[in-house]
Short mmCIF file of C-alpha atoms and ligand atoms in Angstrom, two decimals:
data_model
loop_
_atom_site.label_atom_id
_atom_site.label_comp_id
_atom_site.label_asym_id
_atom_site.label_seq_id
_atom_site.Cartn_x
_atom_site.Cartn_y
_atom_site.Cartn_z
CA MET A 249 -36.33 -31.52 146.16
CA THR A 250 -39.67 -31.85 144.38
CA ARG A 251 -41.68 -28.65 144.25
CA PHE A 252 -45.45 -28.67 143.83
CA ILE A 253 -47.31 -26.13 141.73
CA PHE A 254 -51.09 -26.15 142.11
CA ILE A 255 -53.21 -24.71 139.33
CA THR A 256 -56.81 -23.74 140.06
CA GLY A 257 -59.36 -22.01 137.87
CA GLY A 258 -61.97 -19.37 138.56
CA VAL A 259 -64.77 -17.26 137.06
CA VAL A 260 -65.81 -19.68 134.30
CA SER A 261 -64.87 -23.15 133.12
CA SER A 262 -63.12 -23.89 129.80
CA LEU A 263 -60.42 -21.26 130.31
CA GLY A 264 -57.76 -23.73 129.26
CA LYS A 265 -56.28 -24.70 132.62
CA GLY A 266 -54.92 -27.91 131.12
CA LEU A 267 -53.20 -26.05 128.35
CA ALA A 268 -51.87 -23.44 130.79
CA SER A 269 -50.45 -26.18 133.02
CA ALA A 270 -48.93 -27.99 130.05
CA ALA A 271 -47.39 -24.80 128.66
CA LEU A 272 -45.86 -23.85 132.01
CA ALA A 273 -44.42 -27.36 132.33
CA ALA A 274 -42.93 -27.02 128.84
CA LEU A 275 -41.27 -23.74 129.88
CA LEU A 276 -39.80 -25.25 133.04
CA GLN A 277 -38.61 -28.22 131.02
CA ALA A 278 -36.97 -25.84 128.53
CA ARG A 279 -35.08 -24.39 131.49
CA GLY A 280 -33.66 -27.81 132.22
CA PHE A 281 -36.02 -29.02 134.95
CA LYS A 282 -37.58 -32.47 135.20
CA VAL A 283 -41.35 -32.06 135.23
CA ARG A 284 -44.45 -34.13 135.87
CA LEU A 285 -48.09 -33.15 135.41
CA ARG A 286 -51.09 -34.43 137.32
CA LYS A 287 -54.80 -33.83 137.16
CA LEU A 288 -57.17 -34.04 140.12
CA ASP A 289 -60.77 -34.29 138.94
CA PRO A 290 -63.54 -33.53 141.43
CA TYR A 291 -66.31 -35.52 139.70
CA ILE A 292 -67.65 -38.72 141.26
CA ASN A 293 -66.99 -41.12 138.36
CA VAL A 294 -64.16 -43.48 139.25
CA ASP A 295 -62.51 -42.65 135.94
CA PRO A 296 -63.68 -40.96 132.73
CA GLY A 297 -63.81 -44.35 130.92
CA THR A 298 -67.58 -44.65 131.00
CA MET A 299 -68.38 -40.96 130.47
CA SER A 300 -70.01 -39.85 127.25
CA PRO A 301 -67.59 -38.18 124.82
CA TYR A 302 -70.30 -35.55 124.34
CA GLN A 303 -70.03 -34.53 127.97
CA HIS A 304 -66.44 -35.01 128.76
CA GLY A 305 -64.56 -35.12 125.49
CA GLU A 306 -62.00 -37.74 124.62
CA VAL A 307 -60.83 -40.40 127.04
CA TYR A 308 -57.06 -40.26 126.99
CA VAL A 309 -55.34 -43.62 127.48
CA THR A 310 -51.87 -43.95 128.98
CA ASP A 311 -49.23 -46.61 128.23
CA ASP A 312 -50.09 -48.36 131.48
CA GLY A 313 -53.74 -48.57 130.47
CA ALA A 314 -55.37 -45.83 132.53
CA GLU A 315 -58.44 -44.14 131.06
CA THR A 316 -57.87 -40.51 131.92
CA ASP A 317 -58.94 -36.94 131.36
CA LEU A 318 -58.11 -35.38 127.99
CA ASP A 319 -55.90 -32.79 129.68
CA LEU A 320 -53.31 -35.54 130.11
CA GLY A 321 -53.07 -35.49 126.32
CA HIS A 322 -52.07 -31.81 126.43
CA TYR A 323 -49.51 -32.65 129.09
CA GLU A 324 -47.88 -35.30 126.91
CA ARG A 325 -48.04 -33.23 123.74
CA PHE A 326 -46.32 -30.28 125.39
CA THR A 327 -43.68 -32.13 127.41
CA GLY A 328 -43.23 -35.54 125.83
CA VAL A 329 -43.39 -37.04 129.34
CA ALA A 330 -45.56 -40.16 129.22
CA SER A 331 -48.43 -39.94 131.72
CA ARG A 332 -49.22 -42.81 134.04
CA GLN A 333 -52.13 -44.20 135.98
CA SER A 334 -50.82 -42.24 138.95
CA ASP A 335 -51.27 -38.91 137.17
CA ASN A 336 -55.06 -38.65 137.21
CA VAL A 337 -57.45 -39.18 140.06
CA THR A 338 -61.12 -38.40 140.70
CA THR A 339 -63.27 -37.98 143.78
CA GLY A 340 -64.83 -41.33 142.89
CA ARG A 341 -61.47 -43.10 142.92
CA ILE A 342 -60.37 -41.45 146.19
CA TYR A 343 -63.63 -42.40 147.92
CA SER A 344 -63.68 -45.94 146.57
CA ASP A 345 -60.11 -46.48 147.84
CA VAL A 346 -60.89 -45.01 151.24
CA ILE A 347 -64.09 -47.05 151.54
CA ALA A 348 -62.27 -50.24 150.53
CA LYS A 349 -59.69 -49.57 153.27
CA GLU A 350 -62.46 -48.90 155.78
CA ARG A 351 -64.14 -52.22 154.88
CA ARG A 352 -60.84 -54.03 155.37
CA GLY A 353 -60.59 -52.52 158.84
CA ASP A 354 -57.43 -50.55 158.01
CA TYR A 355 -58.65 -47.53 159.98
CA LEU A 356 -59.03 -49.56 163.18
CA GLY A 357 -62.56 -48.44 163.89
CA ALA A 358 -62.03 -44.71 163.40
CA THR A 359 -64.88 -42.54 162.13
CA ILE A 360 -64.05 -41.82 158.49
CA GLN A 361 -64.31 -38.14 157.59
CA VAL A 362 -63.51 -35.81 154.71
CA ILE A 363 -60.84 -34.23 156.90
CA PRO A 364 -58.50 -36.00 157.54
CA HIS A 365 -59.21 -39.29 155.71
CA ILE A 366 -60.23 -38.04 152.27
CA THR A 367 -57.77 -35.14 152.32
CA ASP A 368 -54.99 -37.50 153.45
CA ALA A 369 -55.76 -39.80 150.53
CA ILE A 370 -55.58 -36.82 148.14
CA LYS A 371 -52.27 -35.67 149.60
CA GLU A 372 -50.94 -39.21 149.38
CA PHE A 373 -51.89 -39.28 145.70
CA ILE A 374 -50.17 -35.96 144.98
CA THR A 375 -46.93 -36.91 146.70
CA SER A 376 -46.61 -40.60 145.65
CA ASP A 377 -44.91 -42.33 142.74
CA LEU A 378 -42.37 -39.58 142.13
CA HIS A 379 -39.04 -40.17 140.46
CA GLY A 380 -36.73 -37.26 141.18
CA GLU A 381 -38.93 -34.63 139.52
CA ASP A 382 -37.99 -30.99 140.12
CA PHE A 383 -41.58 -29.91 139.61
CA VAL A 384 -44.95 -31.60 139.88
CA LEU A 385 -47.71 -29.46 138.41
CA CYS A 386 -51.14 -30.40 139.76
CA GLU A 387 -54.17 -29.11 137.98
CA ILE A 388 -57.40 -29.07 140.00
CA GLY A 389 -60.37 -29.71 137.72
CA GLY A 390 -63.53 -27.62 137.88
CA THR A 391 -63.92 -24.05 139.03
CA VAL A 392 -63.25 -22.63 142.47
CA GLY A 393 -66.54 -22.52 144.35
CA ASP A 394 -67.79 -25.92 143.14
CA ILE A 395 -68.95 -28.13 146.01
CA GLU A 396 -67.09 -31.17 144.65
CA GLY A 397 -63.78 -29.34 144.57
CA LEU A 398 -63.65 -28.46 148.27
CA PRO A 399 -61.76 -31.54 149.58
CA PHE A 400 -59.13 -31.05 146.87
CA LEU A 401 -58.65 -27.37 147.74
CA GLU A 402 -58.44 -28.28 151.41
CA ALA A 403 -55.83 -30.95 150.65
CA ILE A 404 -53.61 -28.58 148.66
CA ARG A 405 -54.03 -25.89 151.33
CA GLN A 406 -52.76 -28.40 153.90
CA LEU A 407 -49.83 -29.34 151.67
CA GLY A 408 -48.95 -25.66 151.24
CA ASN A 409 -48.90 -25.32 154.99
CA GLU A 410 -46.95 -28.52 155.63
CA LEU A 411 -44.31 -28.12 152.93
CA GLY A 412 -44.01 -24.33 153.01
CA ALA A 413 -43.72 -21.71 150.27
CA GLN A 414 -40.25 -22.87 149.22
CA GLN A 415 -41.81 -26.14 148.05
CA THR A 416 -45.33 -25.16 147.00
CA MET A 417 -46.91 -22.52 144.81
CA PHE A 418 -50.49 -21.62 143.93
CA ILE A 419 -51.45 -20.36 140.50
CA HIS A 420 -54.98 -19.20 139.76
CA LEU A 421 -56.34 -18.87 136.24
CA THR A 422 -59.10 -16.31 135.75
CA LEU A 423 -60.92 -14.40 133.04
CA LEU A 424 -60.94 -10.67 132.38
CA PRO A 425 -64.07 -10.11 130.30
CA TYR A 426 -64.13 -7.16 127.93
CA ILE A 427 -67.27 -5.03 128.23
CA PRO A 428 -67.71 -3.13 124.96
CA THR A 429 -70.02 -0.44 126.37
CA ALA A 430 -67.45 0.45 129.02
CA GLY A 431 -64.53 -0.17 126.68
CA GLU A 432 -62.72 -1.98 129.49
CA LEU A 433 -61.37 -5.32 130.65
CA LYS A 434 -63.15 -6.00 133.91
CA THR A 435 -61.29 -7.15 137.00
CA LYS A 436 -64.20 -7.72 139.39
CA PRO A 437 -64.83 -11.42 138.56
CA THR A 438 -61.13 -12.05 139.24
CA GLN A 439 -61.33 -10.27 142.58
CA HIS A 440 -64.35 -12.38 143.54
CA SER A 441 -62.71 -15.58 142.44
CA VAL A 442 -59.62 -14.85 144.55
CA LYS A 443 -61.88 -14.02 147.48
CA GLU A 444 -63.47 -17.45 147.03
CA LEU A 445 -60.02 -19.06 147.14
CA LEU A 446 -59.06 -17.04 150.20
CA SER A 447 -62.19 -18.27 151.96
CA VAL A 448 -60.76 -21.79 151.82
CA GLY A 449 -57.39 -20.57 153.02
CA ILE A 450 -55.47 -20.31 149.75
CA GLN A 451 -53.69 -17.10 148.75
CA PRO A 452 -52.63 -17.40 145.10
CA ASP A 453 -49.00 -16.53 144.32
CA VAL A 454 -49.58 -15.84 140.63
CA LEU A 455 -52.71 -14.87 138.75
CA LEU A 456 -52.88 -15.91 135.14
CA CYS A 457 -55.50 -13.69 133.51
CA ARG A 458 -57.11 -14.76 130.25
CA ALA A 459 -58.06 -11.78 128.10
CA ASP A 460 -58.77 -11.14 124.45
CA ARG A 461 -56.70 -7.92 124.40
CA PRO A 462 -53.68 -6.43 126.20
CA LEU A 463 -54.10 -5.67 129.88
CA PRO A 464 -53.62 -1.94 130.61
CA GLU A 465 -51.14 -1.12 133.37
CA ASN A 466 -53.87 0.42 135.52
CA GLU A 467 -55.96 -2.76 135.56
CA ARG A 468 -52.88 -4.85 136.22
CA ARG A 469 -52.02 -2.80 139.29
CA LYS A 470 -55.64 -2.87 140.42
CA ILE A 471 -55.74 -6.68 140.30
CA ALA A 472 -52.43 -6.81 142.20
CA LEU A 473 -53.73 -4.47 144.90
CA PHE A 474 -57.10 -6.13 145.40
CA CYS A 475 -55.85 -9.70 145.15
CA ASN A 476 -52.78 -9.22 147.32
CA VAL A 477 -50.14 -10.26 144.76
CA HIS A 478 -47.19 -8.41 143.26
CA ARG A 479 -47.87 -6.53 140.02
CA ASP A 480 -45.37 -8.79 138.18
CA ALA A 481 -47.29 -11.81 139.41
CA VAL A 482 -50.36 -10.73 137.44
CA ILE A 483 -49.66 -12.44 134.13
CA PRO A 484 -51.79 -11.55 131.11
CA ALA A 485 -52.66 -14.67 129.11
CA LEU A 486 -53.77 -13.28 125.79
CA ASP A 487 -55.55 -15.26 123.11
CA VAL A 488 -53.04 -16.56 120.55
CA GLU A 489 -53.24 -17.95 117.03
CA THR A 490 -52.31 -21.56 117.82
CA ILE A 491 -52.08 -23.48 121.08
CA TYR A 492 -48.40 -24.20 120.44
CA GLN A 493 -47.71 -20.48 120.71
CA VAL A 494 -48.83 -20.45 124.34
CA PRO A 495 -45.39 -21.29 125.85
CA ILE A 496 -43.82 -18.47 123.82
CA SER A 497 -46.49 -16.00 124.87
CA TYR A 498 -46.28 -16.98 128.55
CA HIS A 499 -42.53 -16.59 128.53
CA GLU A 500 -42.82 -13.12 127.00
CA GLN A 501 -45.17 -12.19 129.83
CA GLY A 502 -42.67 -13.38 132.44
CA PHE A 503 -44.67 -16.38 133.72
CA ASP A 504 -41.76 -18.81 134.13
CA ASP A 505 -39.61 -16.01 135.61
CA GLN A 506 -42.22 -15.56 138.33
CA VAL A 507 -42.21 -19.26 139.10
CA CYS A 508 -38.40 -19.36 139.36
CA LYS A 509 -38.44 -16.23 141.48
CA HIS A 510 -41.01 -17.72 143.85
CA PHE A 511 -38.81 -20.75 144.47
CA GLY A 512 -35.59 -18.72 144.54
CA LEU A 513 -34.23 -20.57 141.52
CA ASP A 514 -31.57 -19.07 139.33
CA ALA A 515 -32.28 -21.03 136.14
CA PRO A 516 -31.03 -20.28 132.62
CA THR A 517 -33.54 -18.67 130.23
CA PRO A 518 -35.45 -21.38 128.39
CA ASP A 519 -34.52 -22.56 124.94
CA LEU A 520 -37.76 -22.09 123.01
CA SER A 521 -36.44 -22.81 119.50
CA ARG A 522 -38.64 -25.94 119.32
CA TRP A 523 -41.80 -23.86 119.87
CA HIS A 524 -40.71 -21.08 117.51
CA ASP A 525 -40.11 -23.64 114.78
CA ILE A 526 -43.56 -25.21 115.28
CA HIS A 527 -45.19 -21.79 115.30
CA THR A 528 -43.51 -20.80 112.02
CA ARG A 529 -44.52 -24.04 110.34
CA LEU A 530 -48.11 -23.62 111.46
CA THR A 531 -48.47 -20.00 110.48
CA LYS A 532 -46.46 -20.07 107.24
CA PRO A 533 -47.42 -23.35 105.56
CA GLU A 534 -46.45 -24.08 101.96
CA GLY A 535 -49.75 -25.63 100.97
CA GLU A 536 -53.00 -27.04 102.22
CA VAL A 537 -54.76 -30.40 102.25
CA THR A 538 -58.30 -31.26 103.24
CA ILE A 539 -58.97 -34.30 105.37
CA ALA A 540 -62.55 -35.49 105.88
CA VAL A 541 -63.06 -37.06 109.30
CA ALA A 542 -66.17 -39.22 109.25
CA GLY A 543 -67.08 -39.66 112.89
CA LYS A 544 -69.96 -39.72 115.28
CA TYR A 545 -69.19 -37.15 117.95
CA THR A 546 -68.53 -34.32 115.51
CA GLY A 547 -70.81 -32.02 117.56
CA LEU A 548 -68.14 -31.76 120.22
CA LEU A 549 -64.64 -31.67 118.80
CA ASP A 550 -63.11 -32.26 122.25
CA ALA A 551 -64.21 -35.87 121.65
CA TYR A 552 -61.44 -36.07 119.03
CA LYS A 553 -58.88 -33.83 120.71
CA SER A 554 -55.78 -35.97 120.19
CA LEU A 555 -56.86 -36.94 116.70
CA GLY A 556 -57.25 -33.33 115.59
CA GLU A 557 -53.86 -32.49 117.06
CA ALA A 558 -52.14 -35.50 115.49
CA LEU A 559 -53.45 -34.42 112.08
CA VAL A 560 -52.07 -30.93 112.70
CA HIS A 561 -48.74 -32.57 113.61
CA GLY A 562 -48.79 -34.46 110.32
CA GLY A 563 -49.17 -31.06 108.67
CA ILE A 564 -46.26 -29.63 110.68
CA ALA A 565 -44.05 -32.50 109.49
CA ASN A 566 -44.97 -31.80 105.86
CA ASN A 567 -45.16 -28.00 106.06
CA VAL A 568 -48.81 -27.85 105.04
CA ARG A 569 -51.96 -26.64 106.67
CA VAL A 570 -54.39 -29.46 107.36
CA ARG A 571 -57.95 -28.36 106.90
CA LEU A 572 -60.31 -30.68 108.74
CA LYS A 573 -63.76 -31.33 107.47
CA TRP A 574 -65.74 -33.00 110.25
CA VAL A 575 -68.59 -35.05 108.84
CA ASP A 576 -71.21 -36.86 110.88
CA SER A 577 -71.01 -40.30 109.29
CA GLU A 578 -74.79 -40.78 109.52
CA ILE A 579 -75.12 -38.36 106.63
CA PHE A 580 -73.75 -41.00 104.23
CA GLU A 581 -76.76 -43.14 105.08
CA ARG A 582 -79.09 -40.41 103.76
CA GLU A 583 -77.14 -38.47 101.19
CA ASP A 584 -74.75 -39.08 98.34
CA THR A 585 -71.34 -40.06 99.71
CA VAL A 586 -69.59 -38.96 96.55
CA GLN A 587 -70.81 -35.40 96.77
CA ILE A 588 -69.75 -34.98 100.38
CA LEU A 589 -66.33 -36.59 100.05
CA GLU A 590 -65.45 -35.37 96.57
CA GLY A 591 -62.98 -32.62 97.56
CA ALA A 592 -61.20 -34.53 100.34
CA ASN A 593 -57.52 -35.37 99.87
CA GLY A 594 -57.75 -37.98 102.59
CA ILE A 595 -60.49 -39.70 104.57
CA LEU A 596 -60.16 -40.69 108.18
CA VAL A 597 -62.62 -42.79 110.13
CA PRO A 598 -61.77 -42.44 113.83
CA GLY A 599 -62.48 -44.54 116.89
CA GLY A 600 -66.07 -44.94 118.01
CA PHE A 601 -68.60 -47.07 119.78
CA GLY A 602 -72.04 -48.37 118.87
CA GLU A 603 -74.01 -49.06 115.74
CA ARG A 604 -75.31 -45.58 115.01
CA GLY A 605 -73.45 -44.12 112.04
CA SER A 606 -71.53 -47.34 111.36
CA GLU A 607 -73.12 -47.96 107.94
CA GLY A 608 -72.07 -44.43 106.96
CA LYS A 609 -68.50 -45.18 107.99
CA ILE A 610 -68.55 -48.35 105.92
CA ARG A 611 -69.66 -46.26 102.94
CA ALA A 612 -66.89 -43.74 103.53
CA ALA A 613 -64.35 -46.59 103.59
CA ARG A 614 -65.79 -47.97 100.37
CA PHE A 615 -65.58 -44.59 98.68
CA ALA A 616 -61.93 -44.21 99.74
CA ARG A 617 -61.02 -47.72 98.57
CA GLU A 618 -62.76 -47.50 95.22
CA ARG A 619 -61.79 -43.90 94.43
CA LYS A 620 -58.20 -44.44 95.60
CA VAL A 621 -58.35 -41.62 98.13
CA PRO A 622 -55.94 -42.07 101.08
CA TYR A 623 -57.81 -43.81 103.89
CA PHE A 624 -56.82 -43.96 107.53
CA GLY A 625 -59.02 -46.14 109.76
CA ILE A 626 -58.39 -45.90 113.46
CA CYS A 627 -59.77 -48.62 115.75
CA PHE A 628 -63.49 -48.56 114.81
CA GLY A 629 -62.36 -47.09 111.49
CA MET A 630 -60.24 -50.19 110.88
CA GLN A 631 -63.06 -52.52 111.87
CA MET A 632 -65.49 -50.77 109.48
CA ALA A 633 -62.96 -50.96 106.64
CA VAL A 634 -62.59 -54.70 107.22
CA ILE A 635 -66.38 -55.17 107.23
CA GLU A 636 -66.55 -53.17 104.00
CA ALA A 637 -63.94 -55.39 102.34
CA ALA A 638 -65.66 -58.55 103.59
CA ARG A 639 -68.99 -57.42 102.17
CA ASN A 640 -67.93 -55.91 98.88
CA LEU A 641 -64.76 -57.80 97.97
CA VAL A 642 -65.24 -61.22 99.58
CA GLY A 643 -68.99 -61.12 98.96
CA LEU A 644 -70.15 -61.74 102.52
CA ASP A 645 -73.22 -59.49 102.43
CA LYS A 646 -74.02 -60.17 106.07
CA ALA A 647 -70.54 -59.37 107.41
CA GLY A 648 -70.71 -57.32 110.59
CA SER A 649 -69.45 -56.75 114.10
CA THR A 650 -70.91 -58.51 117.13
CA GLU A 651 -70.81 -55.11 118.81
CA PHE A 652 -74.11 -54.51 116.98
CA GLY A 653 -75.65 -57.86 117.94
CA PRO A 654 -75.32 -61.44 116.63
CA SER A 655 -73.91 -61.59 113.11
CA GLN A 656 -73.95 -64.31 110.47
CA HIS A 657 -70.39 -63.37 109.51
CA PRO A 658 -68.76 -61.81 112.59
CA VAL A 659 -65.63 -60.46 110.91
CA VAL A 660 -65.26 -58.28 114.00
CA GLY A 661 -65.99 -59.96 117.31
CA LEU A 662 -65.31 -60.17 121.00
CA MET A 663 -62.16 -61.91 122.16
CA THR A 664 -62.48 -63.23 125.67
CA GLU A 665 -58.83 -64.03 126.29
CA TRP A 666 -55.57 -62.54 125.12
CA MET A 667 -51.95 -62.32 126.15
CA LYS A 668 -50.19 -59.25 127.52
CA GLY A 669 -46.53 -60.23 127.68
CA ASN A 670 -46.66 -63.55 129.51
CA GLU A 671 -49.90 -62.80 131.28
CA LEU A 672 -53.24 -64.25 130.19
CA LEU A 673 -55.98 -61.64 130.44
CA HIS A 674 -59.72 -62.32 130.40
CA ARG A 675 -62.82 -60.40 129.51
CA GLN A 676 -66.42 -61.35 130.13
CA SER A 677 -69.22 -60.47 127.82
CA GLY A 678 -72.09 -58.90 129.74
CA GLY A 679 -69.85 -57.87 132.63
CA ASP A 680 -69.44 -54.34 134.03
CA LEU A 681 -68.72 -51.80 131.30
CA GLY A 682 -65.97 -50.04 133.25
CA GLY A 683 -62.56 -51.63 132.79
CA THR A 684 -63.51 -54.34 130.29
CA MET A 685 -61.52 -53.10 127.36
CA ARG A 686 -58.12 -53.94 125.95
CA LEU A 687 -56.34 -50.90 127.31
CA GLY A 688 -52.89 -49.42 127.16
CA ALA A 689 -49.73 -50.14 125.20
CA TYR A 690 -49.36 -53.48 123.43
CA GLU A 691 -46.60 -54.70 121.15
CA CYS A 692 -47.28 -55.28 117.50
CA VAL A 693 -45.04 -57.12 115.04
CA LEU A 694 -44.83 -55.57 111.58
CA LYS A 695 -44.70 -57.59 108.39
CA PRO A 696 -41.37 -57.10 106.61
CA GLY A 697 -41.74 -55.13 103.40
CA SER A 698 -45.23 -53.86 104.20
CA ARG A 699 -46.11 -50.18 103.97
CA VAL A 700 -46.31 -49.79 107.74
CA HIS A 701 -42.91 -51.46 108.06
CA GLN A 702 -41.49 -48.74 105.80
CA ILE A 703 -43.36 -46.00 107.63
CA TYR A 704 -42.29 -47.02 111.13
CA ARG A 705 -38.79 -48.22 110.13
CA ALA A 706 -39.11 -50.79 112.92
CA ASP A 707 -39.94 -54.47 113.25
CA VAL A 708 -41.86 -54.19 116.48
CA ILE A 709 -43.85 -51.20 117.68
CA ARG A 710 -45.85 -50.36 120.81
CA GLU A 711 -49.14 -48.53 120.55
CA ARG A 712 -52.04 -47.76 122.87
CA HIS A 713 -55.37 -49.52 122.71
CA ARG A 714 -58.91 -48.86 123.92
CA HIS A 715 -61.49 -51.25 122.50
CA ARG A 716 -63.43 -54.43 123.20
CA TYR A 717 -63.69 -56.00 119.75
CA GLU A 718 -61.07 -57.44 117.38
CA VAL A 719 -60.87 -58.40 113.72
CA ASN A 720 -61.71 -62.10 113.59
CA THR A 721 -58.75 -64.11 112.23
CA ASN A 722 -61.14 -66.82 110.96
CA TYR A 723 -61.72 -64.48 108.01
CA ARG A 724 -58.06 -63.65 107.50
CA SER A 725 -57.35 -65.84 104.48
CA ALA A 726 -60.57 -64.83 102.72
CA LEU A 727 -59.66 -61.17 103.18
CA GLU A 728 -56.06 -61.74 102.11
CA GLU A 729 -57.24 -63.39 98.92
CA VAL A 730 -59.02 -60.18 97.89
CA GLY A 731 -55.97 -57.98 98.50
CA LEU A 732 -55.90 -57.03 102.20
CA VAL A 733 -52.63 -57.54 104.00
CA PHE A 734 -52.49 -58.17 107.73
CA SER A 735 -49.32 -56.17 108.16
CA GLY A 736 -49.30 -55.89 111.95
CA MET A 737 -50.16 -58.68 114.40
CA SER A 738 -49.88 -59.15 118.15
CA PRO A 739 -46.66 -61.05 119.04
CA ASP A 740 -48.64 -64.28 119.58
CA GLY A 741 -50.11 -63.86 116.08
CA LEU A 742 -53.69 -63.96 117.35
CA LEU A 743 -54.83 -60.36 117.16
CA PRO A 744 -54.77 -58.36 113.91
CA GLU A 745 -53.39 -54.92 114.74
CA ILE A 746 -52.95 -53.43 111.25
CA VAL A 747 -54.47 -54.12 107.85
CA GLU A 748 -53.47 -52.42 104.63
CA ILE A 749 -54.25 -52.56 100.94
CA PRO A 750 -51.00 -52.48 98.93
CA ASP A 751 -52.84 -51.89 95.65
CA HIS A 752 -54.01 -48.45 96.74
CA PRO A 753 -52.18 -45.12 97.20
CA TRP A 754 -52.59 -45.29 101.01
CA PHE A 755 -55.10 -47.49 102.78
CA ILE A 756 -54.26 -48.39 106.37
CA GLY A 757 -56.41 -49.46 109.28
CA VAL A 758 -54.99 -49.77 112.78
CA GLN A 759 -56.63 -51.36 115.81
CA PHE A 760 -54.80 -48.98 118.17
CA HIS A 761 -54.83 -45.22 118.68
CA PRO A 762 -51.66 -43.71 117.21
CA GLU A 763 -53.00 -40.18 117.79
CA LEU A 764 -52.35 -40.59 121.52
CA ARG A 765 -48.60 -40.67 121.00
CA SER A 766 -48.17 -37.83 118.50
CA LYS A 767 -46.42 -34.63 119.52
CA PRO A 768 -45.94 -31.35 117.66
CA PHE A 769 -42.17 -31.73 117.93
CA ASP A 770 -42.33 -35.46 117.18
CA PRO A 771 -45.26 -36.09 114.81
CA HIS A 772 -46.45 -39.68 114.65
CA PRO A 773 -45.03 -41.46 111.56
CA LEU A 774 -48.47 -42.72 110.46
CA PHE A 775 -49.93 -39.20 110.49
CA THR A 776 -46.86 -37.78 108.74
CA SER A 777 -47.18 -40.44 106.04
CA PHE A 778 -50.97 -40.04 105.72
CA ILE A 779 -50.68 -36.28 105.19
CA ARG A 780 -47.84 -36.90 102.69
CA ALA A 781 -50.22 -39.19 100.77
CA ALA A 782 -52.93 -36.52 100.93
CA ILE A 783 -50.49 -34.00 99.43
CA ASP A 784 -49.78 -36.44 96.60
CA GLN A 785 -53.49 -36.93 96.10
CA ALA A 786 -54.01 -33.15 95.97
CA ARG A 787 -51.38 -32.89 93.24
CA LEU A 788 -53.13 -35.51 91.16
CA VAL A 789 -56.52 -33.83 91.16
N1 LIG B 872 -66.27 -50.04 119.42
C1 LIG B 872 -65.07 -50.70 118.99
C2 LIG B 872 -64.56 -51.69 120.01
O1 LIG B 872 -64.92 -51.62 121.16
C3 LIG B 872 -63.97 -49.70 118.63
C4 LIG B 872 -63.51 -48.90 119.79
C5 LIG B 872 -62.68 -47.73 119.39
O2 LIG B 872 -62.74 -47.28 118.25
N2 LIG B 872 -61.92 -47.19 120.30
O3 LIG B 872 -63.79 -52.54 119.68
#
């Protein structure tokens, strides 16, 4: 039997509902259960693909090519379960599906309404595409009380009613603010938030209360009394040192016990050795390296969520702390690159879109190449490194990317057709922006004897993509002559997936996003190797 756990949030946004859901899933998994995580987003966009990283943070891409909410990244990092297209839905997607059905006449002339048509579509989403999971954890985006969230709350209320308490559970995440003048953690916002939930017919079974200090027994009992839950079902969620400590902390507070108790499950205590090991490595590192990340959206680090985590994972693998220095690449266009990058043990240019800041990234790549500092170029970061080599090594001063307009030497350009397995896929320039990218996992064949071949210890790899432009193979031989190696290609040999410079301590550019597959307990080999190279660099200076 699949049980459904619904996670809602109240009081304020940004309480870490995604992390809470992921950590609970990790605990249930550690008790031997098969878990799945899903996110229901109330906004009207059909998917987050076209949303600005400044507003919504990173777009997380799944193997099957869905552009999803960044919380799905937390889910994968905490459980190792690969997310799918069917794990994230928005109001926009639900409505567009329902409207398409209405246009086809599927509803036989009925008047289409929020209840039951929209709520039915939401319930259908929650309960479809399951594969013998013991638990499906559904996080509802937004905060209780938002207008957009109402149909989702109504849908989960209905499911709770239809499936019963033995198959459904409601968890509500709230905040207990500390008021210094009173010297107390305040429970009133939590009481109000629960009242809001009750007004749409949902009585939470467990309250997860974020607080920056321990919850006194008195306040705990008060919350239980006013919110109509058992005292043991009021779980303090205290701030912790690292996000990977959250499962440990939740378990200590009895969170997973409460869930098992609710469902009447007699499960063994979880084996948390994996999380203890990660916590020790993070809090007792043997050294430190500094990585400069030259990006564009450095004002909102959520835009690079998976990247930041993957770098931390590289540190876990090597037992070092990774200090990240976020640099807005535009600064290299105004100030001295050398001075800003001098102390970095590694330079990473991440994915990005648009011309702004691109010249700065090209300068950062040049600095790394010439000064022999480890360089990791991801997607846009690979494209900029190739443009840099074309300009400064091949001598094509006008080398550029057609992403920025027509170019005399388009070393990066738009491909309009490519193969995915045996299927020919097309892309139109000037078409709709949504859904025009090369998305999802693609195979890549590694060149025997290359650095990436040694790093991956595999001949063929699969990595996730999200981009429109590709390195133009017309310039391949010119670039190879000056020392670049095309060490990873698509199976048909048409699309360059990896370039490297062998005559350099560590210089690798990849067209895909390896950060999306890295996990704290299974760091991505490229990040492990990059941080290793940074350690070597630190020893040399
Ligand atoms: N803007 C580039 C492209 O579309 C790179 C995208 C990215 O870095 N994800 O190809």
